[in-house]
Short mmCIF file of N, CA and C in Angstrom, two decimals:
data_model
loop_
_atom_site.label_atom_id
_atom_site.label_comp_id
_atom_site.label_asym_id
_atom_site.label_seq_id
_atom_site.Cartn_x
_atom_site.Cartn_y
_atom_site.Cartn_z
N MET A 1 -29.64 -13.91 67.60
CA MET A 1 -28.59 -13.90 66.94
C MET A 1 -28.74 -13.80 65.29
N SER A 2 -27.91 -13.42 64.54
CA SER A 2 -28.30 -13.61 63.01
C SER A 2 -27.07 -14.43 62.71
N VAL A 3 -27.44 -15.41 61.71
CA VAL A 3 -26.97 -16.06 60.73
C VAL A 3 -25.95 -15.30 59.62
N ILE A 4 -26.50 -14.18 59.34
CA ILE A 4 -25.88 -13.36 57.95
C ILE A 4 -24.96 -12.53 58.96
N GLY A 5 -24.96 -12.34 59.92
CA GLY A 5 -24.07 -11.10 60.28
C GLY A 5 -24.79 -9.81 60.86
N PRO A 6 -24.68 -8.49 60.97
CA PRO A 6 -25.03 -7.29 61.79
C PRO A 6 -26.30 -7.36 60.53
N SER A 7 -27.31 -6.75 61.13
CA SER A 7 -28.63 -6.16 60.41
C SER A 7 -27.79 -4.88 59.59
N CYS A 8 -28.89 -4.73 58.22
CA CYS A 8 -29.00 -3.67 57.57
C CYS A 8 -29.42 -2.43 57.91
N ASN A 9 -28.99 -1.67 58.36
CA ASN A 9 -29.26 -0.29 58.72
C ASN A 9 -30.25 0.42 57.54
N ILE A 10 -31.22 1.06 57.61
CA ILE A 10 -32.10 2.01 56.98
C ILE A 10 -30.83 3.08 56.31
N PRO A 11 -30.74 3.39 54.93
CA PRO A 11 -30.03 4.69 54.62
C PRO A 11 -30.49 5.35 54.95
N SER A 12 -29.39 6.43 55.34
CA SER A 12 -29.86 7.89 56.28
C SER A 12 -28.71 8.64 55.29
N GLU A 13 -28.83 10.04 55.82
CA GLU A 13 -28.09 11.03 55.65
C GLU A 13 -26.22 10.49 55.59
N THR A 14 -26.08 10.17 57.01
CA THR A 14 -24.72 9.63 57.41
C THR A 14 -24.27 8.19 57.24
N SER A 15 -25.21 7.84 56.98
CA SER A 15 -24.89 5.86 57.09
C SER A 15 -25.51 5.41 55.88
N PRO A 16 -24.82 5.08 54.77
CA PRO A 16 -25.52 4.22 53.56
C PRO A 16 -26.12 2.79 54.06
N GLY A 17 -26.96 2.57 53.63
CA GLY A 17 -27.70 1.10 53.61
C GLY A 17 -26.85 -0.08 53.66
N CYS A 18 -26.86 -1.04 54.27
CA CYS A 18 -26.61 -2.41 53.94
C CYS A 18 -25.11 -2.30 54.03
N GLY A 19 -24.50 -1.74 54.43
CA GLY A 19 -22.90 -1.93 54.61
C GLY A 19 -22.14 -1.42 53.46
N CYS A 20 -23.16 -0.69 52.50
CA CYS A 20 -22.48 -0.52 51.19
C CYS A 20 -21.56 0.83 51.69
N ALA A 21 -20.40 1.11 51.13
CA ALA A 21 -19.30 2.20 51.12
C ALA A 21 -19.99 3.62 50.34
N ALA A 22 -19.79 4.79 51.27
CA ALA A 22 -20.77 6.07 50.53
C ALA A 22 -19.85 6.11 49.21
N GLY A 23 -20.49 6.55 48.42
CA GLY A 23 -19.67 6.60 46.83
C GLY A 23 -18.82 8.17 47.09
N THR A 24 -17.63 8.12 46.70
CA THR A 24 -16.99 9.28 46.60
C THR A 24 -17.00 10.06 44.84
N GLU A 25 -17.40 10.72 44.43
CA GLU A 25 -17.58 11.37 43.70
C GLU A 25 -16.36 12.28 42.83
N GLN A 26 -15.54 11.91 41.94
CA GLN A 26 -14.19 12.93 41.43
C GLN A 26 -14.87 14.24 41.28
N ALA A 27 -14.05 15.51 41.50
CA ALA A 27 -14.41 16.16 41.01
C ALA A 27 -14.43 16.86 39.87
N GLY A 28 -12.89 16.53 38.87
CA GLY A 28 -12.75 16.47 37.34
C GLY A 28 -13.23 16.00 36.64
N GLY A 29 -13.81 14.83 36.80
CA GLY A 29 -14.70 13.54 35.98
C GLY A 29 -15.49 14.38 34.92
N LYS A 30 -16.37 15.36 34.99
CA LYS A 30 -17.33 15.64 34.48
C LYS A 30 -16.10 16.74 33.41
N ALA A 31 -15.25 17.48 33.48
CA ALA A 31 -14.40 17.99 32.87
C ALA A 31 -13.34 17.39 31.91
N ALA A 32 -13.28 16.66 32.48
CA ALA A 32 -12.39 15.51 31.75
C ALA A 32 -12.95 15.06 30.80
N GLY A 33 -14.29 14.78 30.75
CA GLY A 33 -14.91 13.93 29.97
C GLY A 33 -15.61 14.99 28.61
N THR A 34 -15.88 15.83 28.97
CA THR A 34 -16.03 17.20 28.04
C THR A 34 -14.73 17.36 26.98
N ALA A 35 -13.97 17.29 27.71
CA ALA A 35 -12.20 17.54 27.30
C ALA A 35 -11.96 16.61 26.21
N VAL A 36 -12.38 15.39 26.45
CA VAL A 36 -11.90 14.15 25.39
C VAL A 36 -12.93 14.55 24.68
N ALA A 37 -14.26 14.71 24.51
CA ALA A 37 -15.27 14.86 23.97
C ALA A 37 -14.49 15.81 22.85
N THR A 38 -14.50 17.17 23.31
CA THR A 38 -13.97 18.05 22.30
C THR A 38 -13.08 17.80 21.67
N ALA A 39 -11.92 16.90 22.28
CA ALA A 39 -11.00 16.88 21.46
C ALA A 39 -11.31 15.81 19.90
N MET A 40 -12.07 15.10 20.57
CA MET A 40 -12.66 13.50 19.20
C MET A 40 -13.32 14.61 18.40
N VAL A 41 -14.00 15.69 18.73
CA VAL A 41 -14.50 16.40 17.99
C VAL A 41 -13.61 17.36 16.73
N ALA A 42 -13.06 17.75 17.11
CA ALA A 42 -12.08 18.76 16.66
C ALA A 42 -11.00 17.52 15.84
N ALA A 43 -10.59 16.51 16.10
CA ALA A 43 -9.96 15.78 14.92
C ALA A 43 -10.94 15.37 14.15
N ALA A 44 -12.34 14.77 14.60
CA ALA A 44 -13.16 14.63 13.37
C ALA A 44 -13.57 15.58 11.87
N CYS A 45 -13.43 17.03 12.77
CA CYS A 45 -13.56 18.00 11.87
C CYS A 45 -12.25 18.11 11.09
N THR A 46 -11.59 17.90 11.80
CA THR A 46 -10.23 18.14 10.78
C THR A 46 -9.90 17.34 9.91
N VAL A 47 -10.05 15.72 10.29
CA VAL A 47 -10.48 14.97 9.17
C VAL A 47 -11.45 14.98 7.97
N CYS A 48 -12.26 15.52 8.49
CA CYS A 48 -13.23 15.68 7.48
C CYS A 48 -13.02 17.20 6.11
N CYS A 49 -12.62 17.75 7.27
CA CYS A 49 -12.29 19.30 6.30
C CYS A 49 -11.08 19.60 5.80
N VAL A 50 -9.83 19.16 6.38
CA VAL A 50 -8.57 19.31 5.79
C VAL A 50 -8.11 18.67 5.18
N LEU A 51 -8.17 17.05 5.50
CA LEU A 51 -7.52 16.11 4.82
C LEU A 51 -8.25 16.08 3.46
N PRO A 52 -9.18 16.19 2.74
CA PRO A 52 -9.59 15.95 1.62
C PRO A 52 -8.80 17.43 0.75
N PHE A 53 -8.71 18.45 1.36
CA PHE A 53 -7.91 19.41 0.71
C PHE A 53 -6.17 19.25 0.37
N THR A 54 -5.74 18.60 1.56
CA THR A 54 -4.12 18.35 1.61
C THR A 54 -3.83 17.09 1.12
N LEU A 55 -4.53 15.68 1.44
CA LEU A 55 -4.32 14.61 0.41
C LEU A 55 -4.15 14.48 -0.80
N PRO A 56 -4.77 15.10 -1.60
CA PRO A 56 -4.35 14.60 -2.97
C PRO A 56 -3.04 15.74 -3.33
N ALA A 57 -2.75 16.42 -2.81
CA ALA A 57 -1.50 17.31 -3.24
C ALA A 57 -0.10 16.99 -2.78
N VAL A 58 -0.62 15.92 -1.59
CA VAL A 58 0.70 15.09 -1.10
C VAL A 58 0.81 13.67 -2.01
N VAL A 59 -0.20 13.33 -2.15
CA VAL A 59 -0.37 12.11 -3.12
C VAL A 59 0.53 12.27 -4.63
N LEU A 60 0.04 13.78 -5.27
CA LEU A 60 0.57 13.92 -6.40
C LEU A 60 2.33 13.92 -6.20
N ALA A 61 2.56 14.88 -5.25
CA ALA A 61 3.77 15.13 -4.79
C ALA A 61 4.78 13.92 -4.65
N SER A 62 4.09 13.47 -4.19
CA SER A 62 4.85 11.77 -4.05
C SER A 62 5.11 10.87 -4.95
N ALA A 63 3.98 10.92 -5.88
CA ALA A 63 3.95 10.37 -7.15
C ALA A 63 4.66 10.66 -7.87
N GLY A 64 4.70 11.71 -8.35
CA GLY A 64 5.61 12.91 -9.52
C GLY A 64 7.07 12.29 -8.90
N SER A 65 7.51 12.58 -7.88
CA SER A 65 9.11 12.18 -7.10
C SER A 65 9.15 10.74 -7.51
N LEU A 66 8.10 9.54 -7.39
CA LEU A 66 8.57 8.37 -7.45
C LEU A 66 8.51 8.00 -9.17
N ILE A 67 7.61 8.88 -9.82
CA ILE A 67 8.05 8.60 -11.38
C ILE A 67 9.07 8.93 -11.91
N ALA A 68 9.74 10.16 -10.96
CA ALA A 68 11.08 10.89 -11.53
C ALA A 68 11.99 9.89 -11.28
N VAL A 69 12.35 9.11 -10.04
CA VAL A 69 13.04 8.02 -9.67
C VAL A 69 13.22 6.97 -10.44
N LEU A 70 11.47 6.24 -11.26
CA LEU A 70 11.44 5.06 -11.52
C LEU A 70 12.56 5.52 -13.60
N ASP A 71 12.25 6.40 -13.40
CA ASP A 71 12.50 7.14 -15.11
C ASP A 71 14.19 6.87 -15.11
N HIS A 72 14.74 7.29 -14.10
CA HIS A 72 16.01 7.07 -13.94
C HIS A 72 16.63 5.72 -13.91
N ALA A 73 16.07 4.92 -13.36
CA ALA A 73 16.77 3.32 -12.81
C ALA A 73 15.83 2.73 -13.97
N HIS A 74 15.26 3.06 -14.99
CA HIS A 74 14.78 2.22 -16.25
C HIS A 74 15.75 1.43 -16.81
N GLY A 75 16.95 1.53 -17.08
CA GLY A 75 17.48 0.98 -17.90
C GLY A 75 18.25 0.07 -16.87
N LEU A 76 18.65 0.31 -15.48
CA LEU A 76 19.19 -1.07 -14.73
C LEU A 76 18.11 -1.71 -14.30
N MET A 77 16.84 -1.35 -14.49
CA MET A 77 15.74 -2.20 -14.23
C MET A 77 15.14 -3.27 -15.01
N THR A 78 15.41 -2.77 -16.43
CA THR A 78 14.91 -3.41 -17.63
C THR A 78 16.33 -4.59 -17.82
N LYS A 79 17.37 -4.42 -17.27
CA LYS A 79 18.35 -5.46 -17.59
C LYS A 79 18.31 -6.39 -16.22
N LEU A 80 17.81 -6.01 -15.06
CA LEU A 80 17.82 -6.75 -14.20
C LEU A 80 16.39 -7.49 -14.62
N SER A 81 15.05 -7.30 -15.12
CA SER A 81 14.26 -7.75 -15.42
C SER A 81 14.53 -8.72 -16.53
N ILE A 82 15.06 -8.71 -17.37
CA ILE A 82 15.66 -9.48 -18.34
C ILE A 82 16.35 -10.32 -18.21
N ALA A 83 17.43 -10.74 -17.09
CA ALA A 83 18.20 -11.53 -16.55
C ALA A 83 17.04 -12.39 -16.07
N VAL A 84 16.38 -11.88 -15.22
CA VAL A 84 15.39 -12.63 -14.01
C VAL A 84 14.58 -13.42 -15.13
N VAL A 85 13.93 -13.06 -16.02
CA VAL A 85 13.04 -13.26 -16.79
C VAL A 85 13.68 -14.51 -17.49
N LEU A 86 14.79 -14.53 -18.13
CA LEU A 86 16.05 -15.73 -18.52
C LEU A 86 16.15 -16.86 -17.90
N CYS A 87 16.93 -16.03 -16.30
CA CYS A 87 16.77 -17.44 -15.24
C CYS A 87 15.57 -18.07 -15.01
N ALA A 88 14.40 -17.32 -15.14
CA ALA A 88 13.27 -18.03 -14.37
C ALA A 88 12.65 -19.63 -15.99
N TRP A 89 12.99 -19.42 -16.97
CA TRP A 89 12.66 -20.20 -18.10
C TRP A 89 13.61 -21.13 -17.99
N GLY A 90 14.82 -20.58 -17.79
CA GLY A 90 16.06 -21.67 -17.87
C GLY A 90 15.97 -22.66 -16.54
N TRP A 91 15.27 -22.07 -15.49
CA TRP A 91 15.10 -22.95 -14.39
C TRP A 91 13.61 -23.54 -14.37
N ILE A 92 12.72 -23.29 -14.99
CA ILE A 92 11.73 -24.08 -15.53
C ILE A 92 12.17 -25.30 -16.59
N VAL A 93 12.69 -25.09 -17.76
CA VAL A 93 13.27 -26.20 -18.43
C VAL A 93 14.29 -27.08 -17.86
N TRP A 94 14.87 -26.72 -17.06
CA TRP A 94 15.80 -27.77 -16.12
C TRP A 94 15.41 -28.54 -15.41
N ARG A 95 14.09 -27.83 -14.55
CA ARG A 95 12.99 -29.00 -13.53
C ARG A 95 12.36 -29.98 -14.68
N ALA A 96 11.97 -29.14 -15.75
CA ALA A 96 10.83 -30.14 -16.44
C ALA A 96 11.58 -31.17 -16.95
N ARG A 97 13.21 -30.77 -17.36
CA ARG A 97 14.13 -32.17 -17.83
C ARG A 97 14.28 -33.12 -16.53
N THR A 98 14.89 -32.48 -15.96
CA THR A 98 16.03 -33.07 -14.64
C THR A 98 14.61 -34.04 -13.84
N ALA A 99 13.40 -33.46 -13.67
CA ALA A 99 12.64 -34.36 -12.69
C ALA A 99 11.45 -35.02 -13.46
N GLY A 100 11.51 -34.77 -15.16
CA GLY A 100 10.53 -35.20 -16.04
C GLY A 100 9.14 -35.18 -15.58
N LEU A 101 8.67 -33.92 -15.09
CA LEU A 101 7.79 -32.75 -14.91
C LEU A 101 6.76 -32.42 -16.24
N LYS A 102 5.85 -32.36 -16.28
CA LYS A 102 5.42 -31.76 -17.68
C LYS A 102 5.06 -29.90 -17.04
N ILE A 103 5.22 -29.31 -17.85
CA ILE A 103 5.00 -27.56 -17.15
C ILE A 103 3.99 -27.65 -17.52
N ARG A 104 3.16 -26.84 -16.14
CA ARG A 104 1.76 -26.44 -15.79
C ARG A 104 1.52 -25.41 -16.73
N THR A 105 0.59 -25.61 -17.62
CA THR A 105 -0.18 -23.92 -18.04
C THR A 105 -0.18 -23.05 -17.51
N SER A 106 -0.45 -22.87 -16.43
CA SER A 106 -0.35 -21.60 -15.62
C SER A 106 0.97 -20.81 -15.46
N VAL A 107 1.81 -21.75 -15.33
CA VAL A 107 3.16 -21.25 -15.35
C VAL A 107 3.81 -20.80 -16.75
N LEU A 108 3.24 -21.54 -17.71
CA LEU A 108 4.20 -20.97 -19.24
C LEU A 108 2.61 -19.75 -19.54
N ALA A 109 1.66 -19.56 -18.93
CA ALA A 109 0.96 -18.36 -19.12
C ALA A 109 1.59 -17.03 -18.46
N ALA A 110 1.58 -17.40 -17.08
CA ALA A 110 2.91 -16.62 -16.59
C ALA A 110 4.13 -16.30 -17.31
N MET A 111 4.70 -16.89 -17.90
CA MET A 111 5.80 -16.70 -18.20
C MET A 111 6.29 -16.43 -19.10
N CYS A 112 4.93 -16.25 -20.00
CA CYS A 112 4.55 -15.88 -21.26
C CYS A 112 4.54 -14.26 -21.09
N ALA A 113 3.77 -14.15 -20.42
CA ALA A 113 3.47 -12.66 -19.80
C ALA A 113 4.25 -11.70 -19.18
N ALA A 114 5.24 -12.57 -18.61
CA ALA A 114 6.34 -11.98 -18.18
C ALA A 114 7.29 -11.59 -19.46
N THR A 115 7.54 -12.33 -20.40
CA THR A 115 8.17 -12.11 -21.49
C THR A 115 7.92 -10.82 -22.53
N VAL A 116 6.36 -10.88 -22.36
CA VAL A 116 5.95 -9.94 -23.21
C VAL A 116 6.43 -8.71 -22.34
N LEU A 117 5.73 -8.51 -21.27
CA LEU A 117 6.40 -7.35 -20.66
C LEU A 117 7.77 -6.96 -20.67
N THR A 118 8.55 -7.54 -20.38
CA THR A 118 10.33 -7.40 -20.29
C THR A 118 10.79 -6.86 -21.47
N ALA A 119 9.88 -7.58 -22.43
CA ALA A 119 10.07 -7.32 -24.19
C ALA A 119 9.57 -6.00 -24.32
N THR A 120 8.84 -5.55 -23.65
CA THR A 120 7.91 -4.36 -23.94
C THR A 120 8.92 -3.08 -23.84
N ALA A 121 9.19 -3.36 -22.39
CA ALA A 121 10.36 -2.44 -21.23
C ALA A 121 11.18 -2.37 -22.40
N ALA A 122 12.11 -3.29 -22.69
CA ALA A 122 13.35 -3.18 -23.82
C ALA A 122 12.83 -2.50 -24.56
N LEU A 123 12.06 -3.03 -25.11
CA LEU A 123 12.00 -1.79 -26.77
C LEU A 123 11.23 -0.80 -26.29
N TRP A 124 10.56 -0.08 -25.34
CA TRP A 124 10.01 1.09 -25.03
C TRP A 124 10.53 2.08 -25.75
N PRO A 125 12.28 2.37 -25.32
CA PRO A 125 12.70 3.56 -26.31
C PRO A 125 12.75 3.56 -27.87
N VAL A 126 12.48 2.51 -28.47
CA VAL A 126 12.33 2.48 -29.97
C VAL A 126 10.70 2.28 -30.44
N MET A 127 9.77 1.91 -29.57
CA MET A 127 8.35 2.05 -29.59
C MET A 127 7.88 3.48 -29.39
N GLU A 128 8.52 4.15 -28.34
CA GLU A 128 7.90 5.44 -27.56
C GLU A 128 7.24 6.35 -28.75
N PRO A 129 8.19 6.60 -30.12
CA PRO A 129 7.88 7.40 -30.69
C PRO A 129 6.52 7.33 -31.50
N ALA A 130 6.21 5.86 -32.01
CA ALA A 130 5.20 5.23 -32.74
C ALA A 130 4.16 5.46 -32.07
N VAL A 131 4.28 5.16 -30.60
CA VAL A 131 2.93 4.79 -29.82
C VAL A 131 2.59 6.42 -29.30
N PHE A 132 3.48 7.25 -29.24
CA PHE A 132 2.98 8.71 -28.98
C PHE A 132 2.45 9.17 -30.36
N HIS A 133 3.08 8.65 -31.28
CA HIS A 133 2.55 9.59 -32.86
C HIS A 133 0.80 8.85 -32.18
N ALA A 134 0.75 7.63 -32.66
CA ALA A 134 -0.50 6.96 -32.72
C ALA A 134 -1.56 7.86 -31.77
N LEU A 135 -1.00 7.79 -30.68
CA LEU A 135 -2.29 8.64 -29.59
C LEU A 135 -2.25 10.20 -29.89
N GLY A 136 -1.45 10.49 -30.56
CA GLY A 136 -1.86 11.93 -30.90
C GLY A 136 -0.96 12.84 -29.98
N VAL A 137 -0.07 12.52 -29.52
CA VAL A 137 0.54 13.13 -28.35
C VAL A 137 2.14 13.50 -28.84
N ALA A 138 2.02 14.92 -28.92
CA ALA A 138 3.40 14.89 -29.94
C ALA A 138 4.62 15.20 -28.93
N LYS A 139 5.42 14.63 -28.99
CA LYS A 139 6.73 15.05 -28.07
C LYS A 139 7.59 15.92 -28.47
N LYS A 140 8.12 16.78 -27.92
CA LYS A 140 9.02 18.11 -28.38
C LYS A 140 10.44 17.37 -28.43
N PRO A 141 11.09 17.17 -29.62
CA PRO A 141 12.59 16.51 -29.52
C PRO A 141 13.73 17.58 -28.67
N LYS A 142 14.50 16.40 -28.34
CA LYS A 142 15.26 17.32 -27.41
C LYS A 142 16.33 18.44 -28.54
N PRO A 143 16.62 19.41 -27.81
CA PRO A 143 17.61 20.83 -28.77
C PRO A 143 19.01 19.83 -28.45
N PRO A 144 19.54 20.07 -30.03
CA PRO A 144 21.13 19.37 -29.80
C PRO A 144 22.19 20.24 -28.79
N ALA A 145 22.67 19.74 -28.05
CA ALA A 145 24.00 19.77 -27.36
C ALA A 145 24.96 20.77 -28.02
N SER A 146 25.42 21.99 -27.86
CA SER A 146 26.37 23.01 -28.18
C SER A 146 27.76 22.78 -27.11
#
C-alpha cells in the first residue's frame, strides 16, 4: 500500500510518466507567431523610413494654418489680454489692501512681465514697421484698394 497513491510509470510512447497529461501542440502556433513578428517588423520599417518624410510636411502644414488662424484673432486676443492683465492688477492691489498683505516679489515680477508682453502685443501694429526695418526685412506695402 502506497501513501502517495498509485506509483508512477516510466514514460513510454503511449503513456506519459508520473501522471502528466500528454501535451497537445497547436498546429498554427508557429505560423501565427511568424505573422505577428512580420507585422511588427513592417510597422518598425514604416516608422523608421516613412515617418521622417511625412512628419515635417504635416507639422509645417498644421503650423501654417494655426498661424493664419491666430493672425485673424490678434485683435480680439489682445483686447482680452489687456482686460485680464488689468483685472489681475486690480485683484492683487485689492487683496493686498483688504488683507494687509505684502505683495510678493515673484508676483510683481510675473505681473510686470505680463504687462510688458501685453503692451508689446497691443503696440505691435505700430512697432512692426520699425522692427522689420531694423532686422532688414522689407515688407511690401499693400496696394490701395480702388
